[in-house]
Short mmCIF file of C-alpha atoms in Angstrom, two decimals:
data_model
loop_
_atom_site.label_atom_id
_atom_site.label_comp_id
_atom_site.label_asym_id
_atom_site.label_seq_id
_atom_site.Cartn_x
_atom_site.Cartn_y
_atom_site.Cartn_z
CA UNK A 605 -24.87 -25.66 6.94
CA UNK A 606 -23.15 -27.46 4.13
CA UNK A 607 -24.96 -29.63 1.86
CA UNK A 608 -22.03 -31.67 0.99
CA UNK A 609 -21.68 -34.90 2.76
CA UNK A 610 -19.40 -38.09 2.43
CA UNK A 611 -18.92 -41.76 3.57
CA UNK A 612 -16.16 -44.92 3.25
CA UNK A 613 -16.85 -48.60 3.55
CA UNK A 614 -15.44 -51.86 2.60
CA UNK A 615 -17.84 -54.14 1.04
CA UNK A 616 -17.84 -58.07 1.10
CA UNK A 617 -16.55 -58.56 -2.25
CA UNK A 618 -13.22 -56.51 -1.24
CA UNK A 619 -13.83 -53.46 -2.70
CA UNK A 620 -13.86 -49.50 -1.16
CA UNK A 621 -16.65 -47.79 -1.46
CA UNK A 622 -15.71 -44.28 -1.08
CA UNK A 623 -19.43 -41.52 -1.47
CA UNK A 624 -19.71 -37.78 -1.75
CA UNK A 625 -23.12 -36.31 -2.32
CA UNK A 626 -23.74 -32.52 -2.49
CA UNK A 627 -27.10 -31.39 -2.51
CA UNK A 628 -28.03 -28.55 -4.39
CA UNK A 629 -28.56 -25.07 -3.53
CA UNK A 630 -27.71 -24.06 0.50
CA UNK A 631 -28.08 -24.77 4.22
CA UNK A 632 -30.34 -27.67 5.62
CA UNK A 633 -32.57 -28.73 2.66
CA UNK A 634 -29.44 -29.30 0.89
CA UNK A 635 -28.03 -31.29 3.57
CA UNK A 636 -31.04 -32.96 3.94
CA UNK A 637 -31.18 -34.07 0.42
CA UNK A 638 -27.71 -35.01 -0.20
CA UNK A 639 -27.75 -36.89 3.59
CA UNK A 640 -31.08 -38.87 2.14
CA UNK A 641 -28.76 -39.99 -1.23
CA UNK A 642 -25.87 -41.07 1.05
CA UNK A 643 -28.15 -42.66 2.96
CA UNK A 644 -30.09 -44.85 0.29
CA UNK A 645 -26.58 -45.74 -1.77
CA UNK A 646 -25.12 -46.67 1.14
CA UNK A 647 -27.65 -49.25 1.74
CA UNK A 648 -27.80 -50.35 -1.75
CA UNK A 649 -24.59 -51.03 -1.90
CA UNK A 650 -24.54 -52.63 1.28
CA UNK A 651 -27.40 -55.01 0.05
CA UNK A 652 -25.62 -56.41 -2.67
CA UNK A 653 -26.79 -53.85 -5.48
CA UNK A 654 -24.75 -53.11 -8.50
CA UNK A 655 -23.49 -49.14 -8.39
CA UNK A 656 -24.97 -48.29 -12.03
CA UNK A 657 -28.38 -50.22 -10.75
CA UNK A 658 -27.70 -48.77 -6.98
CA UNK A 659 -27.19 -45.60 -8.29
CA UNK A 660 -30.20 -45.25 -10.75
CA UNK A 661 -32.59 -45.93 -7.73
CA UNK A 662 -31.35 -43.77 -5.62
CA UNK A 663 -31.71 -40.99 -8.89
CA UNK A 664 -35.94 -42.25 -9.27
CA UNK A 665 -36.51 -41.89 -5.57
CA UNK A 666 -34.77 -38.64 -4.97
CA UNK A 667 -36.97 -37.81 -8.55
CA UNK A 668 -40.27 -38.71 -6.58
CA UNK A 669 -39.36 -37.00 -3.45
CA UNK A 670 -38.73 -34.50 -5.12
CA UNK A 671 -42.05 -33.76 -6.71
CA UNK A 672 -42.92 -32.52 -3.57
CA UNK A 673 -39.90 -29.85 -3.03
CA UNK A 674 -37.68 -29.75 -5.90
CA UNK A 675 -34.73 -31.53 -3.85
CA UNK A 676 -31.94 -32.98 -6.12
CA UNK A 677 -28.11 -33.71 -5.69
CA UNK A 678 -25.02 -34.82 -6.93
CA UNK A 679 -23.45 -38.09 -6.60
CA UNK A 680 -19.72 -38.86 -6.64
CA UNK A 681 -19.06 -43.25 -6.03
CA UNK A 682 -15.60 -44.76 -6.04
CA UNK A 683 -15.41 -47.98 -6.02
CA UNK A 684 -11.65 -49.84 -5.52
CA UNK A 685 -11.18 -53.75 -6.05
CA UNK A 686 -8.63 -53.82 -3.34
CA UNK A 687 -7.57 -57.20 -4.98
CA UNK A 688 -6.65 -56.34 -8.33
CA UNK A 689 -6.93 -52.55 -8.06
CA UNK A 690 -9.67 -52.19 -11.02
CA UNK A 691 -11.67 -49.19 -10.30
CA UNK A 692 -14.52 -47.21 -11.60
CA UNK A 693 -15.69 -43.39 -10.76
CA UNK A 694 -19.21 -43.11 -11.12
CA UNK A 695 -20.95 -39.89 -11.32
CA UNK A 696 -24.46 -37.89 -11.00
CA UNK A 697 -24.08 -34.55 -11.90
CA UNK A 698 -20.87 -34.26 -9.79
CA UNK A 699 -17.68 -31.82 -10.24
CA UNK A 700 -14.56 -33.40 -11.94
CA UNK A 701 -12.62 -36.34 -10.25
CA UNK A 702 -9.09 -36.18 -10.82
CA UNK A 703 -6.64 -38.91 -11.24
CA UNK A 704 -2.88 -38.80 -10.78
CA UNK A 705 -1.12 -41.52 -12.47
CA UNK A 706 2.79 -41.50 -13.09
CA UNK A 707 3.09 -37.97 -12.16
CA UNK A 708 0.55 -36.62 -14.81
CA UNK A 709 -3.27 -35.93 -13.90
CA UNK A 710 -5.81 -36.39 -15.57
CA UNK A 711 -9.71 -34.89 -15.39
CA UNK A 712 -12.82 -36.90 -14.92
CA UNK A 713 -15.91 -35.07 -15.87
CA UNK A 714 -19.28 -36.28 -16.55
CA UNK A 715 -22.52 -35.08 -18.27
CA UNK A 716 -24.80 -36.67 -16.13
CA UNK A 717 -27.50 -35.01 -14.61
CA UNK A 718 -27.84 -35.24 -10.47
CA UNK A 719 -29.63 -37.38 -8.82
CA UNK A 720 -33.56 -36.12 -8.43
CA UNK A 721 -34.10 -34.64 -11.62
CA UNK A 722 -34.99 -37.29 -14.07
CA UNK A 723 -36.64 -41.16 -14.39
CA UNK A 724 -35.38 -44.22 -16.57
CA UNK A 725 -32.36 -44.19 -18.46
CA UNK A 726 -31.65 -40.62 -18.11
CA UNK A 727 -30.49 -41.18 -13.96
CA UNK A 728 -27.64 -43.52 -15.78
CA UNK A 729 -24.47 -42.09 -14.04
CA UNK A 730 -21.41 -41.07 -16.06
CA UNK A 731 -18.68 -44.22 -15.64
CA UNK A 732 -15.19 -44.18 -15.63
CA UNK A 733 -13.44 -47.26 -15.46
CA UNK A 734 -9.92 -47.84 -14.71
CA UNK A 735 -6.80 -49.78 -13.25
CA UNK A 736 -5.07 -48.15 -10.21
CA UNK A 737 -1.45 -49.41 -9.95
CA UNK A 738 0.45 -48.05 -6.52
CA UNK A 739 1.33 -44.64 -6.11
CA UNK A 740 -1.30 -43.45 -8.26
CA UNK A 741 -3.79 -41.00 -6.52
CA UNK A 742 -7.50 -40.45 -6.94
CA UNK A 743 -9.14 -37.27 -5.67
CA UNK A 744 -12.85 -37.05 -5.01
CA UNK A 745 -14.06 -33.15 -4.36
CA UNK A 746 -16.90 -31.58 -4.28
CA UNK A 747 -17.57 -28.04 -6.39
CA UNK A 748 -16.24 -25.02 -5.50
CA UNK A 749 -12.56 -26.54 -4.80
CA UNK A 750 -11.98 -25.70 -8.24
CA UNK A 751 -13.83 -23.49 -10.25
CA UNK A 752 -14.65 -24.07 -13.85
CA UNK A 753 -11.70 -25.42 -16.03
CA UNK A 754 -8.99 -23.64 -14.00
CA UNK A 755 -7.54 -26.08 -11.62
CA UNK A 756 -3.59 -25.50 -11.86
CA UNK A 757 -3.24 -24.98 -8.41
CA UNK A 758 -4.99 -28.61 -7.61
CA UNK A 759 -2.70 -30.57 -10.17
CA UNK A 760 0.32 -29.19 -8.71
CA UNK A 761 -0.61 -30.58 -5.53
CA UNK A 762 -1.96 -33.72 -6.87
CA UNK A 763 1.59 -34.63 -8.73
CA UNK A 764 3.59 -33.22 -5.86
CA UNK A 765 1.54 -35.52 -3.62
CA UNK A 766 4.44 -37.99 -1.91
CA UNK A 767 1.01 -40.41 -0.92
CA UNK A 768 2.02 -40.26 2.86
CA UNK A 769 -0.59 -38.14 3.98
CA UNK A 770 -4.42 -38.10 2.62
CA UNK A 771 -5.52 -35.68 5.58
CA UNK A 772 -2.50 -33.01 4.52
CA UNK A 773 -3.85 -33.08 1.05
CA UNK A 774 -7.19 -32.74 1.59
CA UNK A 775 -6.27 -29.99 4.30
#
């Protein structure tokens, strides 16, 4: 069983919402966990919440869950103005996010612990914010699709990407 999960929506003010969670450790308590974050940003987001604010909530209750069993995860949000194309990459604890812009790519890693395993300031998500212009290229994954700093292999698909086909990329 694999604890990563994901979700897409369009919310009201025009942007996409696009969610990866990976809960830590293996099989169905680390579904379970990262299911439960997806869950609660979802509906945060849904309800009109900020993603910093959203986000931060969702880091305190997985925190006071956890108390019980330890259960924490990691938190990857996207969020695309599909207006004007201003974008931010929020992460908890999450692996890199990487950007192709122009043909070069470009790393986005946080410090940020995951969500679960701290109160107050210290569930503030790392924030990246930025301006996507067409053709560029965002890709969300979760760890293990590249380990540690070496990921040659996923920047050579990333600027070879001709943008036609999300599914053969991710494939």
């Amino acid at each position: 069983v694999s604890g990563d999960v994901g979700a897409w929506f369009k919310d009201p003010k025009g942007r996409l919402n696009v969610i990866l969670c990976d809960g830590m450790g293996s099989g169905p308590a680390a579904r379970e966990d990262s299911d439960c974050a997806l869950r609660l940003l979802e509906k945060f987001l849904k309800a009109g919440l900020e993603a910093e604010e959203a986000l931060k909530t969702v880091g305190e209750a997985l925190a006071l869950r956890g108390e019980d069993r330890g259960g924490f995860t990691t938190v990857d949000l996207l969020q695309v103005d599909l207006y004007s194309g201003r974008t931010a990459v929020y992460k908890l604890g999450a692996a890199p996010t990487y950007l192709r812009r122009g043909g070069q790519v470009e790393r986005l890693e946080g410090s940020a612990l995951p969500a679960g395993l701290s109160f107050g300031t210290a569930c503030a998500p790392d924030v990246f914010s930025l301006t996507l212009d067409a053709g560029d290229c965002v890709a969300v994954v979760s760890d293990g699709v590249a380990t540690g700093k070496d990921a040659g292999w996923l920047r050579q698909l990333l600027s070879e990407f001709d943008g036609l086909s999300p599914q053969e990329l991710a494939g």
